[in-house]
Tab-separated table of C-alpha atoms in Angstrom:
chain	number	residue	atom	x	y	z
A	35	UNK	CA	133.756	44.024	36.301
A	36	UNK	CA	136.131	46.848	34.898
A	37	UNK	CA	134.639	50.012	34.385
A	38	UNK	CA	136.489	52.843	31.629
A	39	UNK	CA	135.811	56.030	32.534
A	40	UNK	CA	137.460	58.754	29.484
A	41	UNK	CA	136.975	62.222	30.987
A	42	UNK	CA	139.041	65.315	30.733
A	43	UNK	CA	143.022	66.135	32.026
A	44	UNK	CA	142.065	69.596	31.849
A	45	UNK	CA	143.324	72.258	34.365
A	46	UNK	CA	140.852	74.690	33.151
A	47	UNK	CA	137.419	73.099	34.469
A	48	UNK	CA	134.983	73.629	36.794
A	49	UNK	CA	135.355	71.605	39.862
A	50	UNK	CA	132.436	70.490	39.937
A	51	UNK	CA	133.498	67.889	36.999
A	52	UNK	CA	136.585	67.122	39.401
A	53	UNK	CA	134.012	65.692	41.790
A	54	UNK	CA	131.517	64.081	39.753
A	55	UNK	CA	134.680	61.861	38.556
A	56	UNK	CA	135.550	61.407	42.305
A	57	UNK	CA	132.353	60.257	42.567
A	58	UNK	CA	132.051	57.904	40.010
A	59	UNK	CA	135.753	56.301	41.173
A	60	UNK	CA	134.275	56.084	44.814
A	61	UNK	CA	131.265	54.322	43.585
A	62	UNK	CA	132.880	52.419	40.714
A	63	UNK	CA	134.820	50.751	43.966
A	64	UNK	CA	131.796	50.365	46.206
A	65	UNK	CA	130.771	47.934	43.819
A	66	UNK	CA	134.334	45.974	44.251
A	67	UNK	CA	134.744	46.660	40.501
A	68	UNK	CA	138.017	48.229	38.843
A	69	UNK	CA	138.553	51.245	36.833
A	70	UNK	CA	140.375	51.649	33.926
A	71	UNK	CA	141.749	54.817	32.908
A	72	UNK	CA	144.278	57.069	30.476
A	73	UNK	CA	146.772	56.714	33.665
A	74	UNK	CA	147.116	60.557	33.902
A	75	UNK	CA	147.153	62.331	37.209
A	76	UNK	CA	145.447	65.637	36.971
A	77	UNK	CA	142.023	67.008	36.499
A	78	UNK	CA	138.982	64.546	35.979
A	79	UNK	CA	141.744	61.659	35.181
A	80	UNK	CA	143.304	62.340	38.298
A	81	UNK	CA	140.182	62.578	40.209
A	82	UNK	CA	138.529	59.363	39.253
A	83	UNK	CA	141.552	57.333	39.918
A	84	UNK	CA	141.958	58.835	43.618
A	85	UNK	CA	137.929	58.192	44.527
A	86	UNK	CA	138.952	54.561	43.411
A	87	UNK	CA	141.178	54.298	45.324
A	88	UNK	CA	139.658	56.157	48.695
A	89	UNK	CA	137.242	53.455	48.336
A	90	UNK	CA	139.428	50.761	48.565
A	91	UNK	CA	139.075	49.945	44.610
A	92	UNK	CA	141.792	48.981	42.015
A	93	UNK	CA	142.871	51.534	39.142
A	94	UNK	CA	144.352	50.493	35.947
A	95	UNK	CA	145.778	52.855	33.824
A	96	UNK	CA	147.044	52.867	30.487
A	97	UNK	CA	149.350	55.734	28.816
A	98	UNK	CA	151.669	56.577	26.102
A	99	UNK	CA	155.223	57.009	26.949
A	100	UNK	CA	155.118	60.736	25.213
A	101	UNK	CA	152.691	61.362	28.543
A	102	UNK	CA	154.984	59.623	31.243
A	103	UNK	CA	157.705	61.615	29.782
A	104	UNK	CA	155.839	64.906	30.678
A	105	UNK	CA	155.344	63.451	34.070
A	106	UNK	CA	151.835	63.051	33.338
A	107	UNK	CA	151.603	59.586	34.275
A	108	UNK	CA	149.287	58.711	37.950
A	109	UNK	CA	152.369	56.477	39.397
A	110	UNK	CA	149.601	55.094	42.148
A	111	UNK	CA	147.514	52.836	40.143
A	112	UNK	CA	147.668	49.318	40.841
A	113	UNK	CA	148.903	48.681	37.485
A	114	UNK	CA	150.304	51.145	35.361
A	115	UNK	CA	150.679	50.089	31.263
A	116	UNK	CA	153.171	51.938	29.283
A	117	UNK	CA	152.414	51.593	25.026
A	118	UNK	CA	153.889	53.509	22.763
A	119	UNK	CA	150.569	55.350	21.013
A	120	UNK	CA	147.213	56.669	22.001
A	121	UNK	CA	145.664	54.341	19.171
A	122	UNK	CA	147.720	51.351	21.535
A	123	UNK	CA	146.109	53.087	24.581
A	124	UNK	CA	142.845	53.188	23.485
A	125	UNK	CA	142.928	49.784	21.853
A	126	UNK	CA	144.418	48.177	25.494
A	127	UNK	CA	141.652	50.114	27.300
A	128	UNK	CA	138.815	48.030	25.230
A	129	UNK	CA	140.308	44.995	25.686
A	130	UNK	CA	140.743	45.260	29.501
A	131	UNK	CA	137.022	46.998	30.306
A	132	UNK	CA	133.529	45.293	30.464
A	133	UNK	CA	131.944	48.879	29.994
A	134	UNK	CA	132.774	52.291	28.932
A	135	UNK	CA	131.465	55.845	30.703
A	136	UNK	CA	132.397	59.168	29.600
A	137	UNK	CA	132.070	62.195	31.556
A	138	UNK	CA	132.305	65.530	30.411
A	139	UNK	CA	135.503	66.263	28.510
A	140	UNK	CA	137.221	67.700	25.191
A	141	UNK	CA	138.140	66.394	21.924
A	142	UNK	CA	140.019	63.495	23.394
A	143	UNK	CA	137.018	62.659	25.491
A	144	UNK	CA	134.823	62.856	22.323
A	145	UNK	CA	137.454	61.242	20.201
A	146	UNK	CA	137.130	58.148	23.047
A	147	UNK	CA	133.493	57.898	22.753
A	148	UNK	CA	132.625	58.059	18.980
A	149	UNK	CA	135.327	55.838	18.422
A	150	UNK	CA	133.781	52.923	21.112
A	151	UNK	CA	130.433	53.782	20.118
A	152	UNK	CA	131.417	52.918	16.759
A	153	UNK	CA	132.917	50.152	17.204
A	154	UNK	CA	129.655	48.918	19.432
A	155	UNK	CA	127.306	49.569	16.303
A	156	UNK	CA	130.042	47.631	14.008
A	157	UNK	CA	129.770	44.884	16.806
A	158	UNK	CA	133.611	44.741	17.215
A	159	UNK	CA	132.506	44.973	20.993
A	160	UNK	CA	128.704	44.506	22.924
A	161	UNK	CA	129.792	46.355	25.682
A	162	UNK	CA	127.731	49.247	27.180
A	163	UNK	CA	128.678	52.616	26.392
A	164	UNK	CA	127.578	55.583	28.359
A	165	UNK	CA	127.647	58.944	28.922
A	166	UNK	CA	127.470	60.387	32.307
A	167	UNK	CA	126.608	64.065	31.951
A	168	UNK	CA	124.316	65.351	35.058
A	169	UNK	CA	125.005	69.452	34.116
A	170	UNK	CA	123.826	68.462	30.353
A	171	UNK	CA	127.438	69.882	29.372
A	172	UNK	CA	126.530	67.053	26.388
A	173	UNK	CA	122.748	68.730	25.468
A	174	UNK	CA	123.853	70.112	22.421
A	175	UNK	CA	125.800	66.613	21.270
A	176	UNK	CA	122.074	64.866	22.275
A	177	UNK	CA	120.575	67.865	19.951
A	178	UNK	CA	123.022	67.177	17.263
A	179	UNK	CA	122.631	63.247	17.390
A	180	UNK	CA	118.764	64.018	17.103
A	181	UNK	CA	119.664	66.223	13.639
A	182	UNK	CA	121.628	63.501	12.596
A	183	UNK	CA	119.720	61.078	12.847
A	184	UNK	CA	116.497	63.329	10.979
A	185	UNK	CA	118.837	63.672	7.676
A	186	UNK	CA	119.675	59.567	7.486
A	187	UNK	CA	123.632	60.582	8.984
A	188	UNK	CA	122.780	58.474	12.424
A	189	UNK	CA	121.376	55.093	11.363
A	190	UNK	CA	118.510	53.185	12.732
A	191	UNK	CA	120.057	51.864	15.715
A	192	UNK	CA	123.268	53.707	16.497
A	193	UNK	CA	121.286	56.214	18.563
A	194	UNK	CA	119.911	53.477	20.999
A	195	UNK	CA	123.653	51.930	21.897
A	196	UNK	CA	124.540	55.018	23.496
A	197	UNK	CA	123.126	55.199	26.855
A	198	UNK	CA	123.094	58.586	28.765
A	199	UNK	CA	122.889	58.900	32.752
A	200	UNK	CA	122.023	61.591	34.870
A	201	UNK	CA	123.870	59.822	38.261
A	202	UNK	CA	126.450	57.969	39.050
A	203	UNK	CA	124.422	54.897	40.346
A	204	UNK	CA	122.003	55.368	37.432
A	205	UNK	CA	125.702	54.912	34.811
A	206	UNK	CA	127.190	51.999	37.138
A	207	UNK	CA	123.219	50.603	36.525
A	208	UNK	CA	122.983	50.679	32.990
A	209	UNK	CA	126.896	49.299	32.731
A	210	UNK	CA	125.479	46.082	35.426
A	211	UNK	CA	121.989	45.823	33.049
A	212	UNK	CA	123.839	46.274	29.649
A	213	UNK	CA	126.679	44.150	30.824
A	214	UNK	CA	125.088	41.384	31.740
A	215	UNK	CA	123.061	41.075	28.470
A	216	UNK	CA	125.870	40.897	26.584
């Protein structure tokens, strides 16, 4: 199974994100699965891609050239795809992963997940989609999905294909569970 994790390539964060994406590349590989990432090097990118590969797992990354040109590109994963856009990147990243998690990140985190949750409701994919968020950095996006969802702007079932974990085995979990019921 390929896992995508989209999490932040900030320099600015708490390292305590730094980990929990070590974490979730470490146990990602534990389950002889792959990863799939935005092929950066730093921060939470960085981070998930090295606790991959610590434990002996794959990493697949995907980036634009504009980020390889900054030298932004992690050179160490087992396979390293250059495309020429983020919408290419995040297209190639869907078609090579059984299951999406998202850990606490920005606007290009977000970005990531609305657009694959989308597309799960829309059924242009039936693969899991989760968010892994054990400080409840996301407890105001839960609060907002809740208002949403009171004034008709979150349909009947859109709230239910986005699954939220409070541990790394409890994500990898719901990605085996949902996976396999695809």
């Amino acid at each position: 199974m390929r896992i995508a994790v989209y999490c932040s390539s900030s320099l600015a964060i708490d390292p305590k994100y730094i980990d929990l994406a070590h974490s979730l590349g470490a146990g990602i590989a534990a389950r002889s699965w792959e990863l799939v990432s935005g092929g950066g090097h730093i921060s939470a990118m960085g981070a998930v891609s090295r606790g991959a590969r610590e434990a002996g797992g794959k990493t697949i990354g995907v980036i634009p050239q504009r980020l390889v040109d900054i030298e932004f590109a992690d050179k160490e994963c087992d396979e390293l795809h250059i495309v020429d856009s983020m919408r290419n990147r995040k297209a190639m990243i869907e078609d090579l992963s059984d299951a999406f998690i998202a850990l606490p990140g920005g606007i290009g985190t977000l970005e990531e997940l609305f657009e694959i949750w989308v597309g799960r409701f829309l059924k242009f994919h039936n693969k899991p989609v989760i968010i892994l968020d054990p400080y409840d950095l996301y407890a105001p996006l839960a609060t907002l999905i809740d208002h949403l969802e009171e004034h008709g702007f979150v349909k009947p079932g859109q709230r239910e294909l986005l699954h939220w974990a409070k541990s790394v085995d409890q994500a990898l979990d719901i990605a085996t569970i949902n996976s396999s019921s695809k």
